[in-house]
Short mmCIF file of C-alpha atoms and ligand atoms in Angstrom, two decimals:
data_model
loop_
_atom_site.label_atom_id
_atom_site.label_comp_id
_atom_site.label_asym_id
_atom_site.label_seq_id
_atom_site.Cartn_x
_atom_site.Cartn_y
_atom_site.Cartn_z
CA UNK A 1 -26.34 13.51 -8.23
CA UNK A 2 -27.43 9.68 -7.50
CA UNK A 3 -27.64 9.61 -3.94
CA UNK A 4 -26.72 5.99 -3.21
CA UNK A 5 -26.17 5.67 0.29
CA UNK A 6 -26.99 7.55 3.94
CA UNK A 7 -24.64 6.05 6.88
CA UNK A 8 -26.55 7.57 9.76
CA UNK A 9 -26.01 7.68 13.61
CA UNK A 10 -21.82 8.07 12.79
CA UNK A 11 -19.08 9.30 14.99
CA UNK A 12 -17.03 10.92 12.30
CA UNK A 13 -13.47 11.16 12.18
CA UNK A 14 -12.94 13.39 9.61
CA UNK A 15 -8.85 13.37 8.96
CA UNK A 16 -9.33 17.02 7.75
CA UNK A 17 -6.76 19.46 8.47
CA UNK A 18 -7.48 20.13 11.77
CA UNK A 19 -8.88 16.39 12.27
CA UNK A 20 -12.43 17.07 13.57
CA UNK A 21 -14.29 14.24 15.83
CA UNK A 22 -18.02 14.97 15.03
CA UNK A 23 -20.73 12.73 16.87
CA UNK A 24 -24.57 12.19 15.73
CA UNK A 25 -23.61 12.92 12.09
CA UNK A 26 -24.86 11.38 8.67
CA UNK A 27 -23.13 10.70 5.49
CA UNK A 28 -24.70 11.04 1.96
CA UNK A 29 -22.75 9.20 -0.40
CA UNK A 30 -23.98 9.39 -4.19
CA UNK A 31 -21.92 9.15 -7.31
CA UNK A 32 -18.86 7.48 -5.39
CA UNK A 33 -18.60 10.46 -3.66
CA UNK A 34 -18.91 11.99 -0.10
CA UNK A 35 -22.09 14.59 -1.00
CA UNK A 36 -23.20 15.84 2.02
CA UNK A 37 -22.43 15.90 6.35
CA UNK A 38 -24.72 17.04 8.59
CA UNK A 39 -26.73 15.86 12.11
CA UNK A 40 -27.94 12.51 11.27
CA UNK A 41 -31.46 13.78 12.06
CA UNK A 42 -31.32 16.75 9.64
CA UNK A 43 -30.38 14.28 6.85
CA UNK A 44 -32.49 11.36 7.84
CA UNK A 45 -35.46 14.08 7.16
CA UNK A 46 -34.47 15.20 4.14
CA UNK A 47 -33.71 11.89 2.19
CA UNK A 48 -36.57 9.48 3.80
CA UNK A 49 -35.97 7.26 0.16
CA UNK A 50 -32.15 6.56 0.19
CA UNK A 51 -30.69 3.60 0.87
CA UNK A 52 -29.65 3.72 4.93
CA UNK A 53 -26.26 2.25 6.55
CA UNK A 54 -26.87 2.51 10.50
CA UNK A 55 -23.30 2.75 12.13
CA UNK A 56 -25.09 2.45 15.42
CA UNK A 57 -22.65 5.51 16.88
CA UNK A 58 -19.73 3.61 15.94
CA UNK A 59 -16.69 5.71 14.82
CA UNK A 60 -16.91 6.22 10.77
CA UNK A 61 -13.55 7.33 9.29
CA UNK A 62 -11.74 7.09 5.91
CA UNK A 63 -10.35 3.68 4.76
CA UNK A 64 -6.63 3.10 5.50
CA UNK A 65 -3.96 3.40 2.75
CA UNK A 66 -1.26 1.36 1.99
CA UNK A 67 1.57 3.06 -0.13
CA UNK A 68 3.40 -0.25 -0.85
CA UNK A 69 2.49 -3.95 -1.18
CA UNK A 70 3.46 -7.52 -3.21
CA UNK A 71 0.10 -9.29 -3.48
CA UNK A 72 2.53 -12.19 -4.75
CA UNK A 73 3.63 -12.99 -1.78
CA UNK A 74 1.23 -14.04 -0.11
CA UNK A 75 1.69 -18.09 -0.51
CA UNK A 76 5.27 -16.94 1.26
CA UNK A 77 3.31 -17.77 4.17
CA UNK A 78 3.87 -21.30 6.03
CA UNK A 79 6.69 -21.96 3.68
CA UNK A 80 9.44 -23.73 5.36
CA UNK A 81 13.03 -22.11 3.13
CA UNK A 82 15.34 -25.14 2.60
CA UNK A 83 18.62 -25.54 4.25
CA UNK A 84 19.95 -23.07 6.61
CA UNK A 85 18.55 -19.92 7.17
CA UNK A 86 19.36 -16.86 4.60
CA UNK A 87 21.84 -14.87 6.15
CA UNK A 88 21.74 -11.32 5.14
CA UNK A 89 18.88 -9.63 2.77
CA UNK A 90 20.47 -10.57 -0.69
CA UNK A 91 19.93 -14.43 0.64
CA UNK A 92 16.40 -13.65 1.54
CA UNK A 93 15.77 -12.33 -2.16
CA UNK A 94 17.81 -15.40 -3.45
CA UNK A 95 16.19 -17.98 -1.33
CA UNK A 96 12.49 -17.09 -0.65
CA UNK A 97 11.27 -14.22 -3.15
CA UNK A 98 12.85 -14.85 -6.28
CA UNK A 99 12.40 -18.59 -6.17
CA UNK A 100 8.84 -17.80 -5.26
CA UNK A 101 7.98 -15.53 -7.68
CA UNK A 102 9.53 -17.78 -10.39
CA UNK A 103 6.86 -20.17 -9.29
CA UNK A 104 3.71 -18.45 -9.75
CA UNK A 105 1.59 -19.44 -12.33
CA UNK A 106 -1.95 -17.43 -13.91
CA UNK A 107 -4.45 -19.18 -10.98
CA UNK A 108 -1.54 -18.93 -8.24
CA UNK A 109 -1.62 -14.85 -9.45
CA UNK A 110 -5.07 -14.66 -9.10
CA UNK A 111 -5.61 -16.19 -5.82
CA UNK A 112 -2.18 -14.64 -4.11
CA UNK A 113 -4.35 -11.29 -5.22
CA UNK A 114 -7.48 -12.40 -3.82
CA UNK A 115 -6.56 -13.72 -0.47
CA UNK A 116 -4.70 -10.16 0.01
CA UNK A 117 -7.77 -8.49 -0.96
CA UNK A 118 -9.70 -10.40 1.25
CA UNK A 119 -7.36 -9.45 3.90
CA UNK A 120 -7.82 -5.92 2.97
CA UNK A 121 -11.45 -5.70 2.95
CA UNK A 122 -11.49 -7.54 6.43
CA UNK A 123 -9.21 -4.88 7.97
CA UNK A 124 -10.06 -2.12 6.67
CA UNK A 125 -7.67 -1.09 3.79
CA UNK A 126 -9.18 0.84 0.79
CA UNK A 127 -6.62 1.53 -1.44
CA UNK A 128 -3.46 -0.32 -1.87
CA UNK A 129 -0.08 0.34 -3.88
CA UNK A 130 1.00 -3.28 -5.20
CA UNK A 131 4.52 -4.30 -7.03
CA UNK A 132 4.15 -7.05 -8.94
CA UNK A 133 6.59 -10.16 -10.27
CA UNK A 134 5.98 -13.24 -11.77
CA UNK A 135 9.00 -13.87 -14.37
CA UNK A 136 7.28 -17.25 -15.88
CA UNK A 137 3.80 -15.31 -16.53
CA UNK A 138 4.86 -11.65 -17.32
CA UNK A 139 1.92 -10.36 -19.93
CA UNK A 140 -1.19 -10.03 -19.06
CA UNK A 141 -0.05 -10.51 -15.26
CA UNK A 142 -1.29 -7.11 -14.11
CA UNK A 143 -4.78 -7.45 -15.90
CA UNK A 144 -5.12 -10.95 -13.52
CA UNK A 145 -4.61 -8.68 -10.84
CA UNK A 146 -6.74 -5.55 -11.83
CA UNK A 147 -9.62 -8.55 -12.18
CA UNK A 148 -8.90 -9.35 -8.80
CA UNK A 149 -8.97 -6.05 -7.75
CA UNK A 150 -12.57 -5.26 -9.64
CA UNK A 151 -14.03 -8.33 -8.11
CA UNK A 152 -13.23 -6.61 -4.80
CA UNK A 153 -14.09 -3.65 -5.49
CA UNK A 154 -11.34 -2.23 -3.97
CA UNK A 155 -9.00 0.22 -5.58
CA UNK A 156 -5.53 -0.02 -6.50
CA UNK A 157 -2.40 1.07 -8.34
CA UNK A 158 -0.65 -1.43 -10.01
CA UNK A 159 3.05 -2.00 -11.58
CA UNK A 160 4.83 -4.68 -13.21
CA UNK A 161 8.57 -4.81 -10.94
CA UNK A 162 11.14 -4.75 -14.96
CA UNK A 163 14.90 -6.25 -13.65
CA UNK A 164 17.04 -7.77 -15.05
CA UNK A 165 17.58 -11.08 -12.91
CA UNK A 166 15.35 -13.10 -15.59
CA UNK A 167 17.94 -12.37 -18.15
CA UNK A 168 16.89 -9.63 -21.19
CA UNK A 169 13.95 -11.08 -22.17
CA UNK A 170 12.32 -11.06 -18.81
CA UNK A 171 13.38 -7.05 -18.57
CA UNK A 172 11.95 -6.73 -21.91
CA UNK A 173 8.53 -8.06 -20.99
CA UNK A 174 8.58 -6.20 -17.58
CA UNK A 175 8.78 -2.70 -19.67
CA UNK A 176 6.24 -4.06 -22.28
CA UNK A 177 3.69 -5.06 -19.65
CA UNK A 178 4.02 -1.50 -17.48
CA UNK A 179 3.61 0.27 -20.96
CA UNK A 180 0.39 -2.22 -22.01
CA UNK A 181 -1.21 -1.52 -18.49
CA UNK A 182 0.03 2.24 -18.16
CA UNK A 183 -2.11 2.43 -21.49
CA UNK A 184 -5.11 0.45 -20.55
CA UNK A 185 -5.87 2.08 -17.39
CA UNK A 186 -5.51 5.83 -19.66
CA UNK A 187 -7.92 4.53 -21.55
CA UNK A 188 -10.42 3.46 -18.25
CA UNK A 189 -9.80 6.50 -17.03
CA UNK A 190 -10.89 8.02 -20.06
CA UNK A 191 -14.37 5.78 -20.23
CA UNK A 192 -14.49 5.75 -17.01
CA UNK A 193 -14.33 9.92 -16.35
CA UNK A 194 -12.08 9.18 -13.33
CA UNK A 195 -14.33 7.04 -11.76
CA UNK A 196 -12.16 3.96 -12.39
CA UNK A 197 -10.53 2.39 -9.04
CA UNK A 198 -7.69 0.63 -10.79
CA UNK A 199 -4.15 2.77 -11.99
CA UNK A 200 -0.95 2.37 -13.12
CA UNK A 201 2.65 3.43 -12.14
CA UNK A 202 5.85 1.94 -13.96
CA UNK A 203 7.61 -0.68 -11.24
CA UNK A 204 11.43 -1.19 -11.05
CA UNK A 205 12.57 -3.85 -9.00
CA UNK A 206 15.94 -1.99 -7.63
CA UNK A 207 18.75 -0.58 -8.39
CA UNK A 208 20.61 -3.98 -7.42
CA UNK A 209 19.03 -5.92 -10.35
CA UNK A 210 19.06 -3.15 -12.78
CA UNK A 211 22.18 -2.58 -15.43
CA UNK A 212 22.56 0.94 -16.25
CA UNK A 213 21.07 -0.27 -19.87
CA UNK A 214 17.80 -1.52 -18.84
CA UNK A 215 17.28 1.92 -16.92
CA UNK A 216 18.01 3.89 -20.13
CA UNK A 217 15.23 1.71 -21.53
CA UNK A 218 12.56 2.07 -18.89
CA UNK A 219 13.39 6.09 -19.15
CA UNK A 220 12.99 5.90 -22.58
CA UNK A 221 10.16 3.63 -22.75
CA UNK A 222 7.99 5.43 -19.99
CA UNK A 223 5.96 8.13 -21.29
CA UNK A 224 6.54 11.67 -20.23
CA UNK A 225 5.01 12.11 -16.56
CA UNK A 226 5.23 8.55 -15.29
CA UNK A 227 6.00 8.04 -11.99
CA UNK A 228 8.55 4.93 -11.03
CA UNK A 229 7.83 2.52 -7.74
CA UNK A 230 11.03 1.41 -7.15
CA UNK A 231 12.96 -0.45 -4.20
CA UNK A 232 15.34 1.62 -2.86
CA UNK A 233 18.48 1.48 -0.14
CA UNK A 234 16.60 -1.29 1.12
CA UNK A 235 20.16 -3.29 2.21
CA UNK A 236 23.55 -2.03 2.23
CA UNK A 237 24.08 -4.19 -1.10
CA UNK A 238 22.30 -1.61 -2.65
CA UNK A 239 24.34 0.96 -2.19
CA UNK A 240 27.27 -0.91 -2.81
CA UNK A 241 26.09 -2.08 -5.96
CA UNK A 242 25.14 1.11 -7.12
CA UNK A 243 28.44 2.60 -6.61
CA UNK A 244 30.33 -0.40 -8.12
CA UNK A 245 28.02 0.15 -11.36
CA UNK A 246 27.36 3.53 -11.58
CA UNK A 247 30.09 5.37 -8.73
CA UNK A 248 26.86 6.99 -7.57
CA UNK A 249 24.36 6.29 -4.63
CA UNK A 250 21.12 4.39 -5.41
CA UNK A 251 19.07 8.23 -4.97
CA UNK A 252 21.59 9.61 -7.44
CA UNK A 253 22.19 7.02 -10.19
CA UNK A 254 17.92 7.40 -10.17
CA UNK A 255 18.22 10.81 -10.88
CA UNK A 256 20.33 10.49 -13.09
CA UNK A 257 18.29 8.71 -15.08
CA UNK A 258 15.44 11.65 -14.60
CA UNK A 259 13.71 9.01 -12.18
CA UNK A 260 12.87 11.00 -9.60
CA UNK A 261 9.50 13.64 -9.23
CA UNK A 262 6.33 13.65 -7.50
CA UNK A 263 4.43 10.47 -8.91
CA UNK A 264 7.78 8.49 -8.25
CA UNK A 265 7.57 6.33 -5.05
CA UNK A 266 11.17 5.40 -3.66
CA UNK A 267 9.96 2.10 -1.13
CA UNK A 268 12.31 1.92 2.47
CA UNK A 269 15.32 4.61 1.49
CA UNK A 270 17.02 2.67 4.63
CA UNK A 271 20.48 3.41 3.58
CA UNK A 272 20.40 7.00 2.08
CA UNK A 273 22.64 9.68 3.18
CA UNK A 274 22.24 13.68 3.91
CA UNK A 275 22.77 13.95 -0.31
CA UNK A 276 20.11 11.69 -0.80
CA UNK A 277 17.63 12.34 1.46
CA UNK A 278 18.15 16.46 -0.18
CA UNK A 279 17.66 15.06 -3.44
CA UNK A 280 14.22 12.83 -2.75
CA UNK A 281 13.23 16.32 -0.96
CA UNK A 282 13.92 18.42 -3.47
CA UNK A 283 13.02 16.14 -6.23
CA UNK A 284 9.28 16.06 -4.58
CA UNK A 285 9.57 12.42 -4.72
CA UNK A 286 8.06 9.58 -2.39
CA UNK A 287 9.21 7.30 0.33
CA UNK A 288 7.65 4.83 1.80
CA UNK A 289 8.29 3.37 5.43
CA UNK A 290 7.32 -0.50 5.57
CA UNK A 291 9.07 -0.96 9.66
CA UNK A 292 7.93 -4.46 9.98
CA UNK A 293 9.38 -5.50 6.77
CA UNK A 294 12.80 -3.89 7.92
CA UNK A 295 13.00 -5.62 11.02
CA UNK A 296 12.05 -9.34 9.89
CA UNK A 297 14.61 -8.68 6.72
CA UNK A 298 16.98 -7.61 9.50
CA UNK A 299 17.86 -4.42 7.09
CA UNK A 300 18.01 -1.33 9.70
CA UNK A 301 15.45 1.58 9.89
CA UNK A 302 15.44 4.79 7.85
CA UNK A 303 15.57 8.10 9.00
CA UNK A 304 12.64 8.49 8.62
CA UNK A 305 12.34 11.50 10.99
CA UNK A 306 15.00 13.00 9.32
CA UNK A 307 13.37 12.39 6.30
CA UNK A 308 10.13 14.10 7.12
CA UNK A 309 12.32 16.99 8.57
CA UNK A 310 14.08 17.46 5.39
CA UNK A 311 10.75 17.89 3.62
CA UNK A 312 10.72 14.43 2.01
CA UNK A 313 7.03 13.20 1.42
CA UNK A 314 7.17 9.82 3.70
CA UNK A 315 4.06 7.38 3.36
CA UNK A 316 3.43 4.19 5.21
CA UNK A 317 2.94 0.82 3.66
CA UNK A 318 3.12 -2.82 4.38
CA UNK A 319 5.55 -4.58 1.95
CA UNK A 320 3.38 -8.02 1.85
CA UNK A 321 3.02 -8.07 5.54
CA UNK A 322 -0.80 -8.36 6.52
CA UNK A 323 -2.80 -5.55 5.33
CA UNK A 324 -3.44 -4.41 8.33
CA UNK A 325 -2.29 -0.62 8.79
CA UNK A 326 -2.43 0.00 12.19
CA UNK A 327 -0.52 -3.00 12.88
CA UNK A 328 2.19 -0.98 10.60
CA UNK A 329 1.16 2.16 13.01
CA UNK A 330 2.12 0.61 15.90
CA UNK A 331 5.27 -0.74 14.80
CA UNK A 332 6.32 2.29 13.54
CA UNK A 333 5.98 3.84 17.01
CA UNK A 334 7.93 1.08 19.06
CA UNK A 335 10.52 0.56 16.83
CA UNK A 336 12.05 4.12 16.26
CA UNK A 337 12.13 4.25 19.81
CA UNK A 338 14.72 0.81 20.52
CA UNK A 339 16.56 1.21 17.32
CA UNK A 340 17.50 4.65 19.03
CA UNK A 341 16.58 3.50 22.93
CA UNK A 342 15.25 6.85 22.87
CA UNK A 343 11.43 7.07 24.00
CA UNK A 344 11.11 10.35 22.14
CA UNK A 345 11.57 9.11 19.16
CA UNK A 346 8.68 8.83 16.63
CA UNK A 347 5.85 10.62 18.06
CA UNK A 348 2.38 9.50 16.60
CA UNK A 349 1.88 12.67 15.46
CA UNK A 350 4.69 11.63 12.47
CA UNK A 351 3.07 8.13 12.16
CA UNK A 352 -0.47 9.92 11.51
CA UNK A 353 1.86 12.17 9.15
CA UNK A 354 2.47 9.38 7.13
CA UNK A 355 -0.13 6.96 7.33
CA UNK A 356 -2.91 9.73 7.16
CA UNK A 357 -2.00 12.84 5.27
CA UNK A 358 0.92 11.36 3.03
CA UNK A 359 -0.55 8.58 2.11
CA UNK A 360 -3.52 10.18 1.19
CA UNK A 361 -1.90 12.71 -1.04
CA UNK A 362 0.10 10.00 -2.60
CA UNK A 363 -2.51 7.80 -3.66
CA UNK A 364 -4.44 11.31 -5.05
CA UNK A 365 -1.88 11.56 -7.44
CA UNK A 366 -3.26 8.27 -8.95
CA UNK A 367 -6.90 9.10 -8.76
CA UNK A 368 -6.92 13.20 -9.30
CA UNK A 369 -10.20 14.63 -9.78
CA UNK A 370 -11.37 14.55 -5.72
CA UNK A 371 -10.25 13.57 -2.46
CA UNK A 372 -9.29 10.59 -1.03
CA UNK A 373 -8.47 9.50 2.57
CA UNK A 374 -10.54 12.33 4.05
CA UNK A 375 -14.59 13.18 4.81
CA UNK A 376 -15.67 15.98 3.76
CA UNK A 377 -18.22 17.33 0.96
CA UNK A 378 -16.88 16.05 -2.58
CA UNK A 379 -14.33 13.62 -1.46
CA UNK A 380 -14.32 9.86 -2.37
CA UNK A 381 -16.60 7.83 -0.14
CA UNK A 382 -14.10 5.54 1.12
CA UNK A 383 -15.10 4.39 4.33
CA UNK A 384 -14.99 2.44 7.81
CA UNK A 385 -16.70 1.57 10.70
CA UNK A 386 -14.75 1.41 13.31
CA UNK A 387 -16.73 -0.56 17.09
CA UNK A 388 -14.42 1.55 19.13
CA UNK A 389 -15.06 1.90 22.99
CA UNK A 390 -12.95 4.73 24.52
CA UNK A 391 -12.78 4.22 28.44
CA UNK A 392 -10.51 7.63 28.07
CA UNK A 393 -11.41 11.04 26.64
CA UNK A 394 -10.89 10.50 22.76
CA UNK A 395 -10.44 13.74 20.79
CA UNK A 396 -8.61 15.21 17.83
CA UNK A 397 -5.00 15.58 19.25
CA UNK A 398 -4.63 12.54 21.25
CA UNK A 399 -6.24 9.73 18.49
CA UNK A 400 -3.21 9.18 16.59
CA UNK A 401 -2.28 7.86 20.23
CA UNK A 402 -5.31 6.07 20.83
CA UNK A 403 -5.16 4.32 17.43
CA UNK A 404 -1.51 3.23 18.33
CA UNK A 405 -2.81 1.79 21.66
CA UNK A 406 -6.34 0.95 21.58
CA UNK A 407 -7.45 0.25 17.99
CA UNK A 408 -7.21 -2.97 16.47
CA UNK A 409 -8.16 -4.04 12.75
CA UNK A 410 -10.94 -6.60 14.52
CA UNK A 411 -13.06 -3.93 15.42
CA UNK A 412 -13.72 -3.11 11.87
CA UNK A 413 -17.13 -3.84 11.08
CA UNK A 414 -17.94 -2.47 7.67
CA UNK A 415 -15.73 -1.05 4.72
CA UNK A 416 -16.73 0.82 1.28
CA UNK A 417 -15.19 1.97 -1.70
CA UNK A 418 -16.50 4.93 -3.96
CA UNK A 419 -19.91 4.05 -1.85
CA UNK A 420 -19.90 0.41 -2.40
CA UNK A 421 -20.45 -1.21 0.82
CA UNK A 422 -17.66 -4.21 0.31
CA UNK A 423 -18.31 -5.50 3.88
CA UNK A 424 -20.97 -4.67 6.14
CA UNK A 425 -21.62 -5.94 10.17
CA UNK A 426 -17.97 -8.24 9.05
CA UNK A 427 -20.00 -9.80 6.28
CA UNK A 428 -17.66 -9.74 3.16
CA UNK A 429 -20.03 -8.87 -0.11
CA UNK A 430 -18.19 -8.70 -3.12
CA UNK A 431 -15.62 -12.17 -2.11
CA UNK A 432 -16.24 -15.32 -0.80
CA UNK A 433 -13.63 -15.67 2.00
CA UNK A 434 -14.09 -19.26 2.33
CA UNK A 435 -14.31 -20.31 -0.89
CA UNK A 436 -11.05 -18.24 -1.73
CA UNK A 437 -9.06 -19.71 1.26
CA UNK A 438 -10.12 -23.17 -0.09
CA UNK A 439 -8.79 -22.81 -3.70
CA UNK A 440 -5.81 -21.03 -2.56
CA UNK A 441 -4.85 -24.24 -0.42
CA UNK A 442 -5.60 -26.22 -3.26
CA UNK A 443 -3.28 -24.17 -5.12
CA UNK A 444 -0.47 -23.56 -2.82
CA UNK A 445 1.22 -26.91 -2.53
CA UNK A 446 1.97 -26.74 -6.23
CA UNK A 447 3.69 -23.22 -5.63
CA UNK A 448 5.83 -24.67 -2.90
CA UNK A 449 6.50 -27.92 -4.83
CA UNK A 450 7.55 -25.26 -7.93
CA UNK A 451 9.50 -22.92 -5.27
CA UNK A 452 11.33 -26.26 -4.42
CA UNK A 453 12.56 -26.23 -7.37
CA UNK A 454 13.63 -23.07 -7.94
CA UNK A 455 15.31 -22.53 -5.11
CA UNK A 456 19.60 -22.25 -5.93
CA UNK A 457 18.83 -20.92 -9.29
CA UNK A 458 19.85 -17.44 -7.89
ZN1 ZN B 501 8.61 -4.23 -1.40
#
């Protein structure tokens, strides 16, 4: 073992299974990997020579997960949509994203990615689930983002989103690019003996853009054992659609395909009904809750209780919105409980559910071989440091509340992945924040200009 790293004087919270709150503790991380716990004196004695990382009593705990997120859109923001506002969720995807997507060029790729990561670094978000489109720059686009990604040193799973709304070509490419990167990252994880933080998943936009041909192709094109990230039931339309093309629900005409399984990720499931939600359950497959992205698209909320009742495997991600989780927490608390003006609804208990445990297991199925979002001996060392100052008793069964009410992403002062220490004391390592923001400004009126453009194509 190459002990790389000893965080010492740590408040562990440990997201085991009982969560355990452990205080004076020490971390030795060596070979990416968590190698040892014990009383920070104990392990400060018996490796004088490593490398130390004083967290000062601060609270460390693993690195947030986000099971869904569009790097592209992050240029989205400050852009004024022309004419009058889009009136139901099909307008939003005909007058902001698709326009916007159409716009992005190699550089405007590259720096959506980088601001994001930035972002993610700054607030504490390790590993990240992206869905990717950029119909004027489809090959190659996901290697522009896995550079991004290296240069952060974050890690990520990456898809290319194959519809067919850029005509048969564009679908083509879409399927080409998933298989080229699907293939690439076998073959890091083959160099790489798991080690590699960047993976691949095969994206479908949604069922809305996708003919009943171009699904046969992805099935046939994916190899055996690929998962699918795929919007689903995200708007009524959907389900409409579906049964105009198909006369099957969204959850259906995927399984019918052989879509479905446990590395397939099914993003919002808003719309579903008791059939559905039986099927994603029994199926083993993945849903992923993004509230504030429902409530600015104006789409509903899933049942997302239900859901996790049924036995469906519900994660928590962000959709594009800042990455950020425990902004996503704490949005999934309130808004279960107005949507049903119930104050029982949603305990934190079923946001920790998500954002904790499913998430966790989720983004395992991408990077097998140990551990992630968890401390303990052999897991990945994917950290935080969290300047947390309880004025109430914190302990294992209330912090899913406390996190909901009294943590905030600005009290994260330091953040590693696989024992790299990508920010440390709020000092960003591996990116230059300011340099990043610059360029992307640079870029950014060009994208809008573009976007201009290209908005009443769809
Ligand atoms: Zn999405």
């Amino acid at each position: 073992m190459n002990a790389e790293l000893l965080i010492t004087n740590a408040s562990l919270i440990t997201w085991e299974k009982p969560n355990r709150i452990l205080e004076g503790q020490a971390l030795l991380v060596g070979d990416g990997l968590i190698q040892e716990l014990a009383a920070s004196a104990e392990l400060e004695r018996r490796y004088p020579d490593v490398e130390r990382l004083d967290a000062g009593g601060q609270y460390v705990m693993p690195g947030n997960i986000c099971a869904h997120t569009h790097f592209y859109g992050a240029f989205a923001r400050g852009l004024a949509i022309p004419g009058a506002p889009p009136e139901s969720f099909l307008q939003i995807l005909q007058k902001l994203w698709w326009p916007l997507d159409l716009a992005l060029d190699e550089e405007a790729i590259r720096y959506s990615a980088l601001v994001c990561l930035v972002d993610a670094i700054r607030h504490g978000t390790t590993t990240l689930l992206d869905h990717h489109a950029s119909p004027n720059l489809i090959p190659g686009s996901l290697d522009i983002l896995a550079g991004a990604v290296a240069q952060a040193g974050l890690r990520a799973v990456l898809c290319y989103e194959v519809t067919d709304r850029n005509g048969e070509a564009g679908a083509r490419a879409g399927i080409a690019e998933n298989l080229r990167f699907l293939n690439r990252c076998k073959q890091l994880h083959t160099v790489g003996g798991g080690g590699s933080r960047i993976a691949a998943t095969f994206g479908l936009h949604a069922s809305l853009t996708l003919s009943n041909r171009t699904l046969q192709a992805c099935r046939e094109a994916a190899p055996q054992g690929t998962g699918f990230h795929v919007h689903v039931a995200e708007g009524d339309v959907d389900q409409s659609d579906s049964l105009s093309k198909s006369g099957v629900r969204v959850v259906e005409r995927l399984e019918r395909f052989g879509m479905l399984g446990p590395d397939s990720i099914c993003v919002h499931a808003v719309h579903v009904d008791a059939r559905e939600i039986a099927l994603l359950a029994e199926t083993g497959t993945w849903v992923t809750h993004q509230p504030r992205s429902n409530m600015n698209n104006a789409v509903g909320i899933g049942e997302v209780e239900a859901m996790l009742r049924a036995g469906v495997r519900v994660g928590l991600g962000n959709d594009g919105f800042s990455n950020a989780m425990w902004e996503e927490w704490k949005t999934a608390y309130l808004v279960h409980k107005v949507w049903h003006r119930d104050p029982r609804r949603m305990s934190a208990l079923d946001v920790a559910q998500m954002a904790i445990y499913n998430n966790a297991a989720l983004a395992e199925r991408f990077f097998p071989g140990a551990a992630l979002g968890v401390i303990q001996p052999g897991a990945r060392a994917d950290l935080i440091c969290v300047d947390y100052h309880p004025f109430t008793p914190l302990t294992p069964d209330n912090l899913p509340w406390h996190i909901v009410f009294g943590f905030h992403e600005s009290m994260i002062t330091t953040t590693i992945v696989s024992g790299q220490v990508l920010m440390k004391d709020r000092q960003l390592q591996t990116l230059d924040e300011a340099a990043i923001a610059e360029q992307a400004r640079q870029i950014a009126p060009r994208v809008w200009a573009r976007y201009a453009q290209n908005v009443g194509l769809y």
